[in-house]
């Protein structure tokens, strides 16, 4: 039986990093890839606005095309509370893994993504993988042992 990765994508650097990581995992492990774009809206009337849903659909289709995934990734655009919708999507898609982009590590503790992780921990048993965006800083070379 083929497993499923659910990836929350958005147009930010950490959303693109999550997409890239999820696509790589999907390729290497031969897993089905579902891309979820949840446009966060607090106003219930705005959630029913078809233009919001169409915008989310266009964004996820554009990101899939940019990463060469249009022919193999499934897309799930939605408008509403990501805290609720991602858990629902994971259940509906029988996801084995949820991949979420995280801003630079120094901001993770107070980010919406950390609150989302706490929510998903109680809402689903599906493991969540956070993918950190690249900070743009050079990595230091590893230290070598002195002789």
XYZ file of N, CA, C and O in Angstrom:
588
model
N 0.836 -1.181 0.000
C 0.000 0.000 0.000
C 0.885 1.250 0.000
O 1.859 1.329 0.735
N 0.562 2.206 -0.812
C 1.335 3.428 -0.970
C 0.942 4.445 0.098
O -0.225 4.701 0.328
N 1.927 5.056 0.744
C 1.669 6.054 1.779
C 1.451 7.437 1.190
O 1.580 7.644 -0.017
N 1.128 8.377 2.061
C 0.798 9.731 1.634
C 1.505 10.762 2.497
O 1.532 10.652 3.716
N 2.043 11.783 1.832
C 2.607 12.953 2.498
C 1.671 14.120 2.221
O 1.333 14.395 1.070
N 1.256 14.804 3.278
C 0.463 16.026 3.158
C 1.393 17.186 3.471
O 2.012 17.228 4.539
N 1.514 18.124 2.541
C 2.429 19.254 2.713
C 1.646 20.558 2.667
O 0.914 20.820 1.708
N 1.794 21.372 3.715
C 1.167 22.693 3.747
C 2.089 23.656 3.034
O 3.211 23.901 3.469
N 1.645 24.215 1.917
C 2.466 25.131 1.135
C 1.901 26.538 1.199
O 0.706 26.738 1.387
N 2.790 27.500 1.063
C 2.398 28.895 0.906
C 3.505 29.590 0.126
O 4.496 28.965 -0.227
N 3.312 30.866 -0.146
C 4.248 31.592 -1.003
C 5.399 32.222 -0.229
O 6.117 33.051 -0.748
N 5.602 31.817 1.004
C 6.720 32.321 1.800
C 7.911 31.372 1.643
O 7.765 30.253 1.188
N 9.069 31.827 2.073
C 10.287 31.008 1.936
C 10.144 29.675 2.660
O 10.537 28.633 2.139
N 9.559 29.684 3.855
C 9.438 28.418 4.586
C 8.386 27.499 3.963
O 8.514 26.291 4.029
N 7.369 28.045 3.314
C 6.393 27.218 2.601
C 7.005 26.548 1.382
O 6.747 25.385 1.093
N 7.858 27.291 0.693
C 8.567 26.719 -0.460
C 9.594 25.672 -0.017
O 9.787 24.668 -0.691
N 10.232 25.905 1.131
C 11.193 24.917 1.660
C 10.472 23.615 2.008
O 10.983 22.522 1.744
N 9.282 23.727 2.581
C 8.495 22.528 2.909
C 8.125 21.768 1.644
O 8.224 20.537 1.593
N 7.724 22.498 0.605
C 7.361 21.864 -0.662
C 8.543 21.116 -1.265
O 8.413 19.960 -1.697
N 9.688 21.738 -1.246
C 10.882 21.099 -1.801
C 11.233 19.825 -1.025
O 11.531 18.782 -1.612
N 11.172 19.898 0.301
C 11.489 18.723 1.130
C 10.457 17.612 0.932
O 10.813 16.436 0.807
N 9.180 17.980 0.897
C 8.127 16.973 0.718
C 8.240 16.307 -0.645
O 8.050 15.091 -0.765
N 8.568 17.077 -1.682
C 8.728 16.503 -3.015
C 9.894 15.519 -3.032
O 9.793 14.432 -3.613
N 10.994 15.884 -2.382
C 12.140 14.988 -2.312
C 11.817 13.696 -1.578
O 12.180 12.600 -2.026
N 11.125 13.798 -0.445
C 10.717 12.603 0.294
C 9.768 11.740 -0.526
O 9.883 10.516 -0.545
N 8.837 12.389 -1.189
C 7.875 11.667 -2.019
C 8.582 10.886 -3.124
O 8.251 9.722 -3.386
N 9.565 11.513 -3.757
C 10.332 10.840 -4.812
C 11.123 9.655 -4.266
O 11.059 8.554 -4.791
N 11.890 9.903 -3.208
C 12.768 8.857 -2.668
C 12.006 7.683 -2.077
O 12.439 6.541 -2.175
N 10.868 7.963 -1.454
C 10.121 6.902 -0.779
C 8.933 6.392 -1.585
O 8.196 5.527 -1.116
N 8.737 6.954 -2.793
C 7.621 6.590 -3.659
C 6.280 6.721 -2.927
O 5.465 5.798 -2.895
N 6.078 7.905 -2.339
C 4.850 8.197 -1.617
C 4.001 9.191 -2.392
O 4.521 10.042 -3.112
N 2.720 9.070 -2.235
C 1.763 10.007 -2.830
C 1.951 11.367 -2.167
O 2.158 11.459 -0.961
N 1.883 12.454 -2.951
C 2.093 13.799 -2.434
C 0.824 14.623 -2.608
O 0.309 14.753 -3.709
N 0.339 15.178 -1.499
C -0.832 16.045 -1.512
C -0.388 17.409 -1.003
O 0.160 17.521 0.100
N -0.602 18.439 -1.818
C -0.218 19.797 -1.459
C -1.451 20.553 -0.973
O -2.421 20.697 -1.706
N -1.393 21.020 0.252
C -2.507 21.753 0.844
C -2.144 23.226 0.929
O -1.095 23.591 1.452
N -3.001 24.064 0.399
C -2.834 25.508 0.525
C -4.044 26.007 1.284
O -5.160 25.998 0.763
N -3.836 26.411 2.518
C -4.936 26.885 3.357
C -4.794 28.385 3.524
O -3.862 28.861 4.174
N -5.702 29.112 2.900
C -5.725 30.565 3.048
C -6.447 30.874 4.352
O -7.622 30.563 4.511
N -5.742 31.433 5.298
C -6.281 31.701 6.626
C -7.235 32.886 6.585
O -6.863 33.972 6.184
N -8.452 32.657 6.985
C -9.453 33.718 7.051
C -10.214 33.600 8.358
O -10.758 32.553 8.672
N -10.266 34.672 9.121
C -10.998 34.658 10.383
C -12.487 34.916 10.160
O -13.323 34.424 10.900
N -12.834 35.663 9.139
C -14.218 36.030 8.872
C -14.932 34.906 8.131
O -14.530 34.509 7.040
N -16.006 34.397 8.681
C -16.740 33.276 8.083
C -17.272 33.630 6.698
O -17.292 32.793 5.801
N -17.704 34.890 6.494
C -18.207 35.270 5.164
C -17.099 35.215 4.125
O -17.313 34.805 2.994
N -15.892 35.611 4.501
C -14.762 35.576 3.570
C -14.421 34.138 3.189
O -13.987 33.875 2.079
N -14.629 33.194 4.115
C -14.335 31.788 3.822
C -15.238 31.244 2.730
O -14.870 30.335 2.006
N -16.433 31.786 2.618
C -17.367 31.318 1.588
C -17.170 32.036 0.255
O -17.786 31.685 -0.737
N -16.312 33.034 0.219
C -16.049 33.798 -0.988
C -15.290 32.920 -1.976
O -14.165 32.503 -1.705
N -15.888 32.612 -3.153
C -15.214 31.728 -4.109
C -13.892 32.298 -4.627
O -13.009 31.548 -5.013
N -13.737 33.615 -4.610
C -12.479 34.197 -5.077
C -11.315 33.806 -4.171
O -10.202 33.626 -4.631
N -11.565 33.685 -2.879
C -10.511 33.263 -1.947
C -10.065 31.840 -2.256
O -8.890 31.528 -2.289
N -11.027 30.950 -2.463
C -10.706 29.551 -2.767
C -9.993 29.454 -4.109
O -9.038 28.703 -4.256
N -10.424 30.233 -5.105
C -9.768 30.224 -6.415
C -8.331 30.737 -6.302
O -7.427 30.225 -6.953
N -8.117 31.744 -5.466
C -6.762 32.266 -5.258
C -5.857 31.213 -4.638
O -4.707 31.046 -5.037
N -6.388 30.475 -3.657
C -5.608 29.404 -3.031
C -5.307 28.310 -4.048
O -4.196 27.780 -4.096
N -6.290 27.983 -4.895
C -6.090 26.953 -5.921
C -5.021 27.389 -6.925
O -4.165 26.598 -7.323
N -5.064 28.655 -7.341
C -4.062 29.160 -8.286
C -2.664 29.120 -7.681
O -1.706 28.731 -8.335
N -2.560 29.523 -6.414
C -1.250 29.541 -5.768
C -0.665 28.139 -5.679
O 0.492 27.928 -6.035
N -1.422 27.174 -5.230
C -0.880 25.821 -5.081
C -0.567 25.220 -6.446
O 0.435 24.519 -6.606
N -1.356 25.518 -7.463
C -1.062 25.028 -8.818
C 0.223 25.664 -9.348
O 1.044 24.984 -9.974
N 0.403 26.956 -9.082
C 1.621 27.653 -9.520
C 2.855 27.067 -8.837
O 3.871 26.808 -9.488
N 2.775 26.839 -7.527
C 3.916 26.284 -6.804
C 4.235 24.866 -7.271
O 5.403 24.494 -7.402
N 3.201 24.077 -7.545
C 3.419 22.720 -8.055
C 4.116 22.770 -9.412
O 5.056 22.009 -9.670
N 3.688 23.683 -10.278
C 4.300 23.816 -11.599
C 5.758 24.261 -11.491
O 6.625 23.739 -12.195
N 6.034 25.217 -10.595
C 7.405 25.701 -10.421
C 8.360 24.594 -9.975
O 9.538 24.644 -10.276
N 7.852 23.608 -9.264
C 8.685 22.518 -8.766
C 8.543 21.245 -9.598
O 8.996 20.182 -9.199
N 7.887 21.357 -10.764
C 7.746 20.205 -11.653
C 6.860 19.105 -11.097
O 7.078 17.930 -11.388
N 5.860 19.480 -10.306
C 5.006 18.491 -9.654
C 3.576 18.462 -10.194
O 2.746 17.719 -9.678
N 3.303 19.255 -11.210
C 1.928 19.370 -11.709
C 1.322 18.036 -12.113
O 0.131 17.806 -11.933
N 2.151 17.150 -12.660
C 1.629 15.884 -13.181
C 1.499 14.799 -12.116
O 0.861 13.785 -12.345
N 2.063 14.992 -10.928
C 2.007 13.903 -9.951
C 1.503 14.290 -8.566
O 1.110 13.427 -7.799
N 1.508 15.558 -8.232
C 1.029 15.974 -6.911
C -0.450 16.337 -6.992
O -0.904 16.944 -7.958
N -1.181 15.949 -5.978
C -2.582 16.334 -5.869
C -2.649 17.627 -5.072
O -1.800 17.875 -4.221
N -3.638 18.456 -5.346
C -3.743 19.737 -4.656
C -5.054 19.817 -3.883
O -6.078 19.305 -4.322
N -4.981 20.464 -2.706
C -6.137 20.645 -1.837
C -6.178 22.102 -1.378
O -5.695 22.432 -0.309
N -6.742 23.002 -2.184
C -6.872 24.378 -1.722
C -8.054 24.488 -0.758
O -9.060 23.794 -0.910
N -7.919 25.359 0.219
C -9.002 25.567 1.177
C -8.877 26.956 1.777
O -7.814 27.565 1.755
N -9.979 27.437 2.300
C -9.999 28.718 2.988
C -10.589 28.486 4.363
O -11.641 27.873 4.497
N -9.875 28.927 5.374
C -10.369 28.759 6.732
C -9.235 28.684 7.722
O -8.131 29.159 7.467
N -9.500 28.058 8.827
C -8.540 27.953 9.918
C -7.579 26.794 9.658
O -7.979 25.635 9.686
N -6.288 27.073 9.417
C -5.348 25.987 9.141
C -5.226 25.009 10.304
O -4.964 23.833 10.105
N -5.452 25.497 11.523
C -5.373 24.633 12.694
C -6.391 23.503 12.599
O -6.129 22.384 13.002
N -7.549 23.787 12.043
C -8.611 22.783 11.907
C -8.477 22.023 10.586
O -8.524 20.799 10.558
N -8.285 22.760 9.503
C -8.312 22.153 8.170
C -7.175 21.171 7.909
O -7.381 20.151 7.255
N -5.973 21.444 8.410
C -4.868 20.513 8.164
C -5.101 19.171 8.846
O -4.804 18.125 8.282
N -5.641 19.184 10.036
C -5.977 17.932 10.714
C -7.046 17.160 9.967
O -6.964 15.936 9.813
N -8.056 17.884 9.466
C -9.120 17.240 8.682
C -8.575 16.652 7.391
O -8.899 15.522 7.024
N -7.737 17.420 6.705
C -7.158 16.933 5.451
C -6.289 15.704 5.685
O -6.313 14.767 4.892
N -5.518 15.725 6.758
C -4.664 14.571 7.073
C -5.515 13.320 7.262
O -5.158 12.242 6.775
N -6.648 13.458 7.933
C -7.546 12.315 8.137
C -8.180 11.875 6.821
O -8.214 10.678 6.502
N -8.663 12.826 6.031
C -9.316 12.503 4.764
C -8.361 11.845 3.774
O -8.757 10.977 3.009
N -7.114 12.276 3.771
C -6.131 11.757 2.824
C -5.382 10.544 3.366
O -4.532 9.991 2.690
N -5.682 10.143 4.605
C -4.971 9.047 5.274
C -3.460 9.300 5.229
O -2.670 8.426 4.865
N -3.080 10.521 5.607
C -1.677 10.928 5.546
C -0.827 10.156 6.545
O -1.256 9.875 7.660
N 0.379 9.825 6.115
C 1.360 9.178 6.979
C 2.330 10.189 7.569
O 3.021 9.902 8.538
N 2.396 11.380 6.950
C 3.307 12.422 7.393
C 2.759 13.766 6.954
O 2.248 13.899 5.839
N 2.859 14.767 7.834
C 2.500 16.145 7.498
C 3.804 16.940 7.475
O 4.591 16.880 8.428
N 4.048 17.671 6.387
C 5.257 18.486 6.259
C 4.844 19.951 6.273
O 3.976 20.365 5.505
N 5.490 20.712 7.171
C 5.169 22.125 7.342
C 6.471 22.911 7.348
O 7.433 22.513 8.003
N 6.477 24.026 6.641
C 7.646 24.900 6.660
C 7.675 25.710 7.936
O 6.634 26.108 8.455
N 8.853 25.940 8.441
C 9.030 26.735 9.653
C 9.956 27.898 9.354
O 10.933 27.733 8.641
N 9.639 29.055 9.908
C 10.557 30.178 9.721
C 11.887 29.875 10.402
O 12.026 28.845 11.061
N 12.838 30.758 10.256
C 14.160 30.542 10.855
C 14.006 30.070 12.301
O 13.130 30.533 13.016
N 14.856 29.166 12.718
C 14.737 28.492 14.019
C 14.606 29.457 15.193
O 13.906 29.172 16.148
N 15.217 30.591 15.125
C 15.172 31.516 16.257
C 13.770 32.062 16.502
O 13.480 32.559 17.569
N 12.893 31.978 15.500
C 11.536 32.501 15.667
C 10.492 31.413 15.844
O 9.329 31.703 16.013
N 10.873 30.150 15.820
C 9.907 29.057 15.826
C 9.058 29.025 17.085
O 7.875 28.747 17.024
N 9.633 29.331 18.236
C 8.876 29.201 19.483
C 7.609 30.039 19.498
O 6.621 29.649 20.080
N 7.637 31.216 18.901
C 6.492 32.113 18.957
C 5.728 32.178 17.643
O 4.840 32.982 17.495
N 6.050 31.355 16.701
C 5.435 31.435 15.383
C 4.091 30.716 15.345
O 3.806 29.865 16.175
N 3.255 31.041 14.355
C 2.009 30.305 14.175
C 2.267 28.822 13.941
O 1.454 27.979 14.315
N 3.412 28.492 13.337
C 3.724 27.093 13.073
C 3.895 26.302 14.365
O 3.518 25.151 14.439
N 4.453 26.934 15.407
C 4.612 26.213 16.675
C 3.255 25.988 17.327
O 3.009 24.934 17.911
N 2.361 26.966 17.215
C 1.000 26.771 17.731
C 0.281 25.701 16.926
O -0.469 24.897 17.468
N 0.528 25.678 15.610
C -0.077 24.662 14.756
C 0.409 23.275 15.157
O -0.375 22.331 15.235
N 1.699 23.142 15.444
C 2.234 21.847 15.860
C 1.580 21.376 17.146
O 1.218 20.205 17.279
N 1.397 22.282 18.090
C 0.738 21.922 19.341
C -0.696 21.462 19.083
O -1.160 20.484 19.663
N -1.390 22.173 18.194
C -2.758 21.791 17.868
C -2.810 20.426 17.176
O -3.617 19.578 17.536
N -1.941 20.227 16.194
C -1.943 18.961 15.468
C -1.570 17.793 16.376
O -2.056 16.687 16.188
N -0.729 18.050 17.364
C -0.333 17.003 18.292
C -1.544 16.440 19.033
O -1.629 15.237 19.262
N -2.504 17.303 19.352
C -3.695 16.826 20.043
C -4.813 16.419 19.086
O -5.705 15.670 19.458
N -4.758 16.901 17.849
C -5.838 16.633 16.898
C -5.600 15.403 16.026
O -6.548 14.862 15.462
N -4.358 14.979 15.871
C -4.064 13.861 14.977
C -2.860 13.071 15.498
O -2.039 13.602 16.234
N -2.782 11.826 15.091
C -1.625 11.000 15.462
C -0.572 10.987 14.354
O 0.449 10.322 14.486
N -0.815 11.727 13.287
C 0.114 11.778 12.153
C 1.352 12.586 12.554
O 1.232 13.694 13.071
N 2.543 12.049 12.326
C 3.769 12.804 12.644
C 3.880 14.063 11.795
O 3.446 14.090 10.634
N 4.454 15.104 12.389
C 4.638 16.386 11.711
C 6.131 16.650 11.573
O 6.871 16.577 12.550
N 6.559 16.931 10.341
C 7.954 17.264 10.066
C 8.037 18.746 9.750
O 7.371 19.228 8.831
N 8.829 19.484 10.534
C 9.052 20.894 10.272
C 10.313 21.047 9.448
O 11.343 20.479 9.785
N 10.218 21.835 8.384
C 11.355 22.106 7.516
C 11.700 23.582 7.679
O 10.879 24.448 7.387
N 12.893 23.847 8.165
C 13.313 25.227 8.400
C 13.725 25.882 7.098
O 14.361 25.256 6.251
N 13.362 27.141 6.956
C 13.817 27.900 5.794
C 15.296 28.167 5.953
O 15.814 28.198 7.061
N 15.964 28.341 4.861
C 17.391 28.677 4.922
C 17.508 30.128 5.330
O 16.819 30.986 4.815
N 18.390 30.400 6.244
C 18.522 31.751 6.797
C 19.312 32.685 5.892
O 19.309 33.876 6.109
N 20.002 32.161 4.920
C 20.806 32.997 4.046
C 22.210 33.230 4.575
O 23.057 33.752 3.893
N 22.435 32.858 5.820
C 23.778 32.994 6.382
C 24.614 31.805 5.954
O 24.117 30.715 5.800
N 25.906 32.048 5.800
C 26.812 30.948 5.457
C 26.958 30.016 6.638
O 27.008 30.450 7.782
N 27.040 28.765 6.343
C 27.313 27.790 7.399
C 28.811 27.791 7.661
O 29.615 27.877 6.743
N 29.143 27.675 8.908
C 30.563 27.608 9.255
C 31.100 26.231 8.908
O 30.395 25.233 9.005
N 32.340 26.197 8.538
C 32.965 24.904 8.240
C 33.079 24.113 9.532
O 33.281 24.693 10.606
N 32.935 22.811 9.463
C 33.049 22.014 10.683
C 34.456 22.143 11.265
O 35.425 22.277 10.536
N 34.507 22.088 12.581
C 35.807 22.149 13.242
C 36.560 20.864 13.038
O 35.982 19.796 13.041
N 37.834 21.005 12.883
C 38.666 19.800 12.766
C 39.391 19.585 14.079
O 39.724 20.542 14.783
N 39.612 18.359 14.393
C 40.314 18.032 15.639
C 41.772 18.437 15.537
O 42.403 18.227 14.506
N 42.279 18.990 16.611
C 43.704 19.370 16.639
C 44.525 18.158 17.017
O 44.126 17.354 17.824
N 45.678 18.057 16.419
C 46.565 16.916 16.721
C 47.684 17.314 17.615
O 48.196 18.325 17.679
